PDB file of C-alpha atoms in Angstrom:
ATOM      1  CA  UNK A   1       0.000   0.000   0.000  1.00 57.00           C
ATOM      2  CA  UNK A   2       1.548   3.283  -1.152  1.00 70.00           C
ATOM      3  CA  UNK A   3       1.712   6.440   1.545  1.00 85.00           C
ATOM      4  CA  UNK A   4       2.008   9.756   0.679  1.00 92.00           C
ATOM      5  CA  UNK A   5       5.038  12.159   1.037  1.00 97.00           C
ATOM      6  CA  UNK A   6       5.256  14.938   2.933  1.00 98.00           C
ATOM      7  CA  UNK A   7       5.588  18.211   1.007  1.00 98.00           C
ATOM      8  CA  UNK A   8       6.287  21.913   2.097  1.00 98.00           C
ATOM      9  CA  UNK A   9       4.538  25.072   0.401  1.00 98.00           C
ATOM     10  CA  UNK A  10       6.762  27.887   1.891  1.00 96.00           C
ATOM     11  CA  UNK A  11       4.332  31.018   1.222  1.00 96.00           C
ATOM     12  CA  UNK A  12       3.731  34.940   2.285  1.00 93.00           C
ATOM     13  CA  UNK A  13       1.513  36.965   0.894  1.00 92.00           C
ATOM     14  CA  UNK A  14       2.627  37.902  -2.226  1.00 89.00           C
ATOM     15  CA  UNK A  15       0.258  36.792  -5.623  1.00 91.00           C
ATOM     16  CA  UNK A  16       3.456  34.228  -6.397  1.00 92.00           C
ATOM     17  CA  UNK A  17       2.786  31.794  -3.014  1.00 94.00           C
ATOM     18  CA  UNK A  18      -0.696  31.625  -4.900  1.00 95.00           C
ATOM     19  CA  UNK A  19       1.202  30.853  -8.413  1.00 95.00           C
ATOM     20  CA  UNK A  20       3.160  28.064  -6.736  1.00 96.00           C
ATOM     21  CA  UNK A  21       0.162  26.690  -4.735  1.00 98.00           C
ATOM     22  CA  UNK A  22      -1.667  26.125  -7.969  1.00 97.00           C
ATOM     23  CA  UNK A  23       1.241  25.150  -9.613  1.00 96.00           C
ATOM     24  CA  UNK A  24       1.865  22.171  -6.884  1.00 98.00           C
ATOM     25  CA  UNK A  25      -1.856  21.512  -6.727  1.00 97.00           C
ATOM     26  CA  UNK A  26      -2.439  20.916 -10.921  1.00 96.00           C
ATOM     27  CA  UNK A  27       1.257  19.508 -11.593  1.00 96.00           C
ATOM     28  CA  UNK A  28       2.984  17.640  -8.115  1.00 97.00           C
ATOM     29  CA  UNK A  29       0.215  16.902  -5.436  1.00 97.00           C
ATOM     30  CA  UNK A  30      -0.921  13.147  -5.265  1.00 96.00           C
ATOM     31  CA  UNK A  31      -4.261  11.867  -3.153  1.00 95.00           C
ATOM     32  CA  UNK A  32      -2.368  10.477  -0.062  1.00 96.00           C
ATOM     33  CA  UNK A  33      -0.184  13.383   0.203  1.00 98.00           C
ATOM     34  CA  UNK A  34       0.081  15.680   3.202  1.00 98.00           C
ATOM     35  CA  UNK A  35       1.014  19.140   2.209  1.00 98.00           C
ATOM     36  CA  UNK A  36       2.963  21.477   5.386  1.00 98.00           C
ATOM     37  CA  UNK A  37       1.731  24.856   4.845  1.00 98.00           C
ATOM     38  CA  UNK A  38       4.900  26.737   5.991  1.00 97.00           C
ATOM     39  CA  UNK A  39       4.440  30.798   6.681  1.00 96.00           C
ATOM     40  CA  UNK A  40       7.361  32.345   8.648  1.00 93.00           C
ATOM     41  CA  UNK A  41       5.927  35.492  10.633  1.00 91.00           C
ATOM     42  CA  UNK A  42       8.682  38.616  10.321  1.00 85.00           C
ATOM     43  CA  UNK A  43       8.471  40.245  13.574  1.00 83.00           C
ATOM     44  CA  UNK A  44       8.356  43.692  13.639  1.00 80.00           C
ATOM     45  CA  UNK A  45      11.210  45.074  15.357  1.00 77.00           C
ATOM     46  CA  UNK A  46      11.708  48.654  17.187  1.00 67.00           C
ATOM     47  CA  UNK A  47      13.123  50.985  14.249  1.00 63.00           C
ATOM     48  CA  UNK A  48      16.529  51.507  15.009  1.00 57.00           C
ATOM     49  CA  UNK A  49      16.396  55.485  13.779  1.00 49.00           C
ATOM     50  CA  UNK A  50      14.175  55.668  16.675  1.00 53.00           C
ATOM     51  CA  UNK A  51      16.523  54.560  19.253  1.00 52.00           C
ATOM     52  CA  UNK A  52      19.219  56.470  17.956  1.00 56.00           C
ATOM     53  CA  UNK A  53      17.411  59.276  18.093  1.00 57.00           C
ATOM     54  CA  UNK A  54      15.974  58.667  21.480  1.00 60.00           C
ATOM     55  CA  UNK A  55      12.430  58.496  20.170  1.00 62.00           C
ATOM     56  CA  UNK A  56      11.057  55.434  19.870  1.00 60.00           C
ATOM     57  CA  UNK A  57       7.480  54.037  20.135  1.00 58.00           C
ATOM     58  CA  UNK A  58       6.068  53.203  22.775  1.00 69.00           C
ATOM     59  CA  UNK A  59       5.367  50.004  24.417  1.00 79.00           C
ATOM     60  CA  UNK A  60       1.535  49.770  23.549  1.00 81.00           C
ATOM     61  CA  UNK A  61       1.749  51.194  20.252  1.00 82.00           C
ATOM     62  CA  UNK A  62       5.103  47.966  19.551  1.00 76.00           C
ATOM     63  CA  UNK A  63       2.392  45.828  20.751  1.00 82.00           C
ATOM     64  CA  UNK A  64      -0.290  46.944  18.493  1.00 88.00           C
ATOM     65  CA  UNK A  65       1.998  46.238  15.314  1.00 86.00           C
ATOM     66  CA  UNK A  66       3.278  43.206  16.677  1.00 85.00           C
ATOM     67  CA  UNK A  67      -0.489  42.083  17.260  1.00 90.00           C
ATOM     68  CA  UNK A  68      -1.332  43.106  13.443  1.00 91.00           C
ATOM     69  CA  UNK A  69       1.577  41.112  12.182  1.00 90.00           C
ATOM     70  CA  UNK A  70       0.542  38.093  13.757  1.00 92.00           C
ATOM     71  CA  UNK A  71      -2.940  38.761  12.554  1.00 95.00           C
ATOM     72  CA  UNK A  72      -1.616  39.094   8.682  1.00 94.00           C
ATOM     73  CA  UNK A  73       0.336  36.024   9.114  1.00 94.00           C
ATOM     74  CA  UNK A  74      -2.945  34.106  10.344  1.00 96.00           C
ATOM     75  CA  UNK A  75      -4.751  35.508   7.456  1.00 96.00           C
ATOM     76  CA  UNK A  76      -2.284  34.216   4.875  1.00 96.00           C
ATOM     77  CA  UNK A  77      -1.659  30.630   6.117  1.00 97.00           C
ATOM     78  CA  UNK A  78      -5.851  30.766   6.438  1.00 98.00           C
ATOM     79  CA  UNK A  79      -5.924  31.597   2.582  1.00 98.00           C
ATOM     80  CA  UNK A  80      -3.948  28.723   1.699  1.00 98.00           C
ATOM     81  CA  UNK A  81      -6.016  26.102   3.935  1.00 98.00           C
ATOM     82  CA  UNK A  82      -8.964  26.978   2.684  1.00 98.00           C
ATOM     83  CA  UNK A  83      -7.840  26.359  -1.165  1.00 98.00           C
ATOM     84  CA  UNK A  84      -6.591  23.496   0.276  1.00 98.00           C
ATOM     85  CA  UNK A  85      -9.610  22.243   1.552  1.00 98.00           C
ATOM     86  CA  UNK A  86     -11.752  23.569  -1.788  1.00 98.00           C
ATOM     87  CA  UNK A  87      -9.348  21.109  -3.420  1.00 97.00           C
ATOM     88  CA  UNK A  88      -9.063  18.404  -0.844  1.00 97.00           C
ATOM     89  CA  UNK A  89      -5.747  18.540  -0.324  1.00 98.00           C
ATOM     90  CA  UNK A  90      -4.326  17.297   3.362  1.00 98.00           C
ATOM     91  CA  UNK A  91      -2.517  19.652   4.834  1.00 98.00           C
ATOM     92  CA  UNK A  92      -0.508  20.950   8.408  1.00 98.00           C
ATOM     93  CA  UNK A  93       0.164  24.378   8.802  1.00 97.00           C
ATOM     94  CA  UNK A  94       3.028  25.970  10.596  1.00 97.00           C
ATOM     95  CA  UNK A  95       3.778  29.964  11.206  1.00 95.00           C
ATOM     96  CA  UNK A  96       7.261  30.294  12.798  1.00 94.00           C
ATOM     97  CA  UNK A  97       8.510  33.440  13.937  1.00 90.00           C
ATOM     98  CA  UNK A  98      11.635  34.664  12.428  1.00 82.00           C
ATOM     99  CA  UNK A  99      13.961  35.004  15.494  1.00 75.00           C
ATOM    100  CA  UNK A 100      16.550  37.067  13.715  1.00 76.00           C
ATOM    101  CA  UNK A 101      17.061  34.001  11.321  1.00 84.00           C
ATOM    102  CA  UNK A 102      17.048  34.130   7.646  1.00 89.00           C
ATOM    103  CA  UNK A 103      13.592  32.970   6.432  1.00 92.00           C
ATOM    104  CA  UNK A 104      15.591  30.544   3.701  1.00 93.00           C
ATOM    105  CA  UNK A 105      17.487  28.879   7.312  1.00 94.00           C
ATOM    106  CA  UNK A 106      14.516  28.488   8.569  1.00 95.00           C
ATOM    107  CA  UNK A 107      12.715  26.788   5.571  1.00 96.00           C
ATOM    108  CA  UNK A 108      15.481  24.247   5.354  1.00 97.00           C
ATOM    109  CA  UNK A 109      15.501  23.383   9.047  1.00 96.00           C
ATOM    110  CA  UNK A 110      11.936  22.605   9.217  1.00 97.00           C
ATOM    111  CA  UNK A 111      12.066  20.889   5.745  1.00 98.00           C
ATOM    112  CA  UNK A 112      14.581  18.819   7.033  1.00 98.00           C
ATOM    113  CA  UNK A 113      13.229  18.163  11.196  1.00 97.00           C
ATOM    114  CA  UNK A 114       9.365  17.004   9.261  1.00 98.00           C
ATOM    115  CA  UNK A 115      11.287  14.853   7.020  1.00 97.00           C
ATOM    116  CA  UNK A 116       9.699  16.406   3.636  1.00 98.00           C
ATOM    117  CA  UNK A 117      10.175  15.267   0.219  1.00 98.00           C
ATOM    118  CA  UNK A 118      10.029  19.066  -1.327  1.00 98.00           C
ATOM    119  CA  UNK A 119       9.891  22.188  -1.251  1.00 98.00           C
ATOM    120  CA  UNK A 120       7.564  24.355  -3.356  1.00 97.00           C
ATOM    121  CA  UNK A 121       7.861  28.189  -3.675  1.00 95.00           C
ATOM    122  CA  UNK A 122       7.299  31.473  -5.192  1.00 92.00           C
ATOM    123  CA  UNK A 123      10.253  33.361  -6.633  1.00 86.00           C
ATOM    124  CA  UNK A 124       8.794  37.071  -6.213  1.00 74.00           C
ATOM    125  CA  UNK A 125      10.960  38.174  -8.709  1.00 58.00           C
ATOM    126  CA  UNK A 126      13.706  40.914  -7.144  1.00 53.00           C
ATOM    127  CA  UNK A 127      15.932  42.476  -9.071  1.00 52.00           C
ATOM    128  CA  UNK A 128      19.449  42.127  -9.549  1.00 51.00           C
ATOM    129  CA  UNK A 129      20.529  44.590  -7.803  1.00 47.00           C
ATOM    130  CA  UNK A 130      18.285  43.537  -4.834  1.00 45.00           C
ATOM    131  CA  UNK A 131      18.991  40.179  -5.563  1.00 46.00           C
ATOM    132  CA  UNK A 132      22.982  41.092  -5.236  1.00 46.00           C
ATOM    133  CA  UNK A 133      22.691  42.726  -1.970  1.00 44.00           C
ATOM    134  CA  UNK A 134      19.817  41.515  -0.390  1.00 45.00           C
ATOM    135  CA  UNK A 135      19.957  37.577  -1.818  1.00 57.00           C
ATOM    136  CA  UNK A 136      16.816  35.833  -2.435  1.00 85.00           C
ATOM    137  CA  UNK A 137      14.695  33.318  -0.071  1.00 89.00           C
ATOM    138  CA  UNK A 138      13.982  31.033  -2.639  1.00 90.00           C
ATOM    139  CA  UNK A 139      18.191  31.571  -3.913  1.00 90.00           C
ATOM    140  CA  UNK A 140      18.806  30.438  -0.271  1.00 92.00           C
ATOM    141  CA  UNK A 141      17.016  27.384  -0.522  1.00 95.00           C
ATOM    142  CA  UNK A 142      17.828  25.773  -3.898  1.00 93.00           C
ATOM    143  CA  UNK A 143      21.454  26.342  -2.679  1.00 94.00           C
ATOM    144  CA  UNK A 144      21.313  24.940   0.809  1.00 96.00           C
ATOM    145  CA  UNK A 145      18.014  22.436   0.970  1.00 97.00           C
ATOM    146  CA  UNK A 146      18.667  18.755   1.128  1.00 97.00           C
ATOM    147  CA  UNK A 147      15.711  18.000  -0.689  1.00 98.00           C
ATOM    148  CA  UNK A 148      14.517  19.076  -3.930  1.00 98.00           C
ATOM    149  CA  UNK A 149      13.611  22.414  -4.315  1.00 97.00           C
ATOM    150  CA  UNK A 150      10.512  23.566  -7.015  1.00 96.00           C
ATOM    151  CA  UNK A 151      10.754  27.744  -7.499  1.00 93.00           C
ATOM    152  CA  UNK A 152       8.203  29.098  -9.569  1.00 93.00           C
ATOM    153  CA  UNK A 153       8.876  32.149 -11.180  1.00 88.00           C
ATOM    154  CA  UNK A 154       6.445  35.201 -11.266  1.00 85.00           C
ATOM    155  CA  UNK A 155       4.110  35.330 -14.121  1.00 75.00           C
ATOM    156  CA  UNK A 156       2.009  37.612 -15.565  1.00 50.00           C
ATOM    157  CA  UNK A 157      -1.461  37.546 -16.721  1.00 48.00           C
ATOM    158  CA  UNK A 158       0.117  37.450 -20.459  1.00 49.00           C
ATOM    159  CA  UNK A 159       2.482  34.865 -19.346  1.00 52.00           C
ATOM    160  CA  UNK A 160       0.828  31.402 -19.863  1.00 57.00           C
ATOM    161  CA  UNK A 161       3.547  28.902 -18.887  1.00 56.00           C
ATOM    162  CA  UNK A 162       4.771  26.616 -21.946  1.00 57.00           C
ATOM    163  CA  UNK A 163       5.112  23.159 -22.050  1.00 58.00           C
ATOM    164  CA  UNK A 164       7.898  22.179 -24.293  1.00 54.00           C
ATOM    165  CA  UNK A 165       6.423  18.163 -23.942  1.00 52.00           C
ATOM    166  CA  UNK A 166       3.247  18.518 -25.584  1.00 48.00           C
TER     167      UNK A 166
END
């Protein structure tokens, strides 16, 4: 009897975490597969201008953003479950916070502790000077996963993806 993997959908919010969840849902997912919704939550930190400067928010009004961050990281892992459940997809979901860690480390530490098969995610399509300075999440991965690693590139409405098999 066959069991299904264990795959990882590393989203955020941007429209390409929707291109690669319909791209793993039409071209990779199988029935008896359990997909790990993965979402890490950037914590908002004091500015650092602010501290300099010796104005700085205060405690209530740090609270209030961090509160709204957690409640826009809720609301994009719930966007994902419920297209998973529309297409009956099994699923976990797990929001980590960031903890001054690369999002890209942490990706490849949890792909690696839940023993998944893959990784699937959205390249959101920096440029190369950003790219240069800044690196790239899904860069990160593809370089330093020790699974296999599916990036799918941002499209536009124009932008059907080819097959070069049919």
């Amino acid at each position: 009897m066959e069991t299904g993997r264990i795959n990882c959908l590393a989203v955020d919010a941007s429209e390409t975490s929707e291109l690669a969840f319909n791209w793993y849902a039409k071209n990779y997912h199988r029935k008896k597969d359990t997909l790990i919704i993965l979402h890490i939550h950037e914590v908002p930190q004091l500015p650092m201008m602010g501290i300099l400067s010796g104005i700085y928010p205060t405690t209530d009004e740090h609270r209030k953003t961090i509160e709204d961050s957690v409640k826009a990281a809720k609301a994009v892992v719930e966007k994902f479950k419920n297209l998973c459940v529309e297409r009956e997809i099994e699923f976990n979901e797990i929001i980590l916070d960031d903890n001054f860690k690369s999002p890209g480390h942490m990706i490849c530490e949890l792909v690696k502790k839940k023993a998944a098969t893959v990784v699937v995610l959205g390249q959101r399509g920096l440029g190369a000077v950003s790219r240069t300075f800044l690196g790239s999440t899904s860069d990160y991965v593809l370089h330093h996963s020790n699974v296999p690693v599916i990036v799918i590139p941002p499209t536009t409405p124009s932008q059907e993806p080819t097959s070069y098999y049919k």
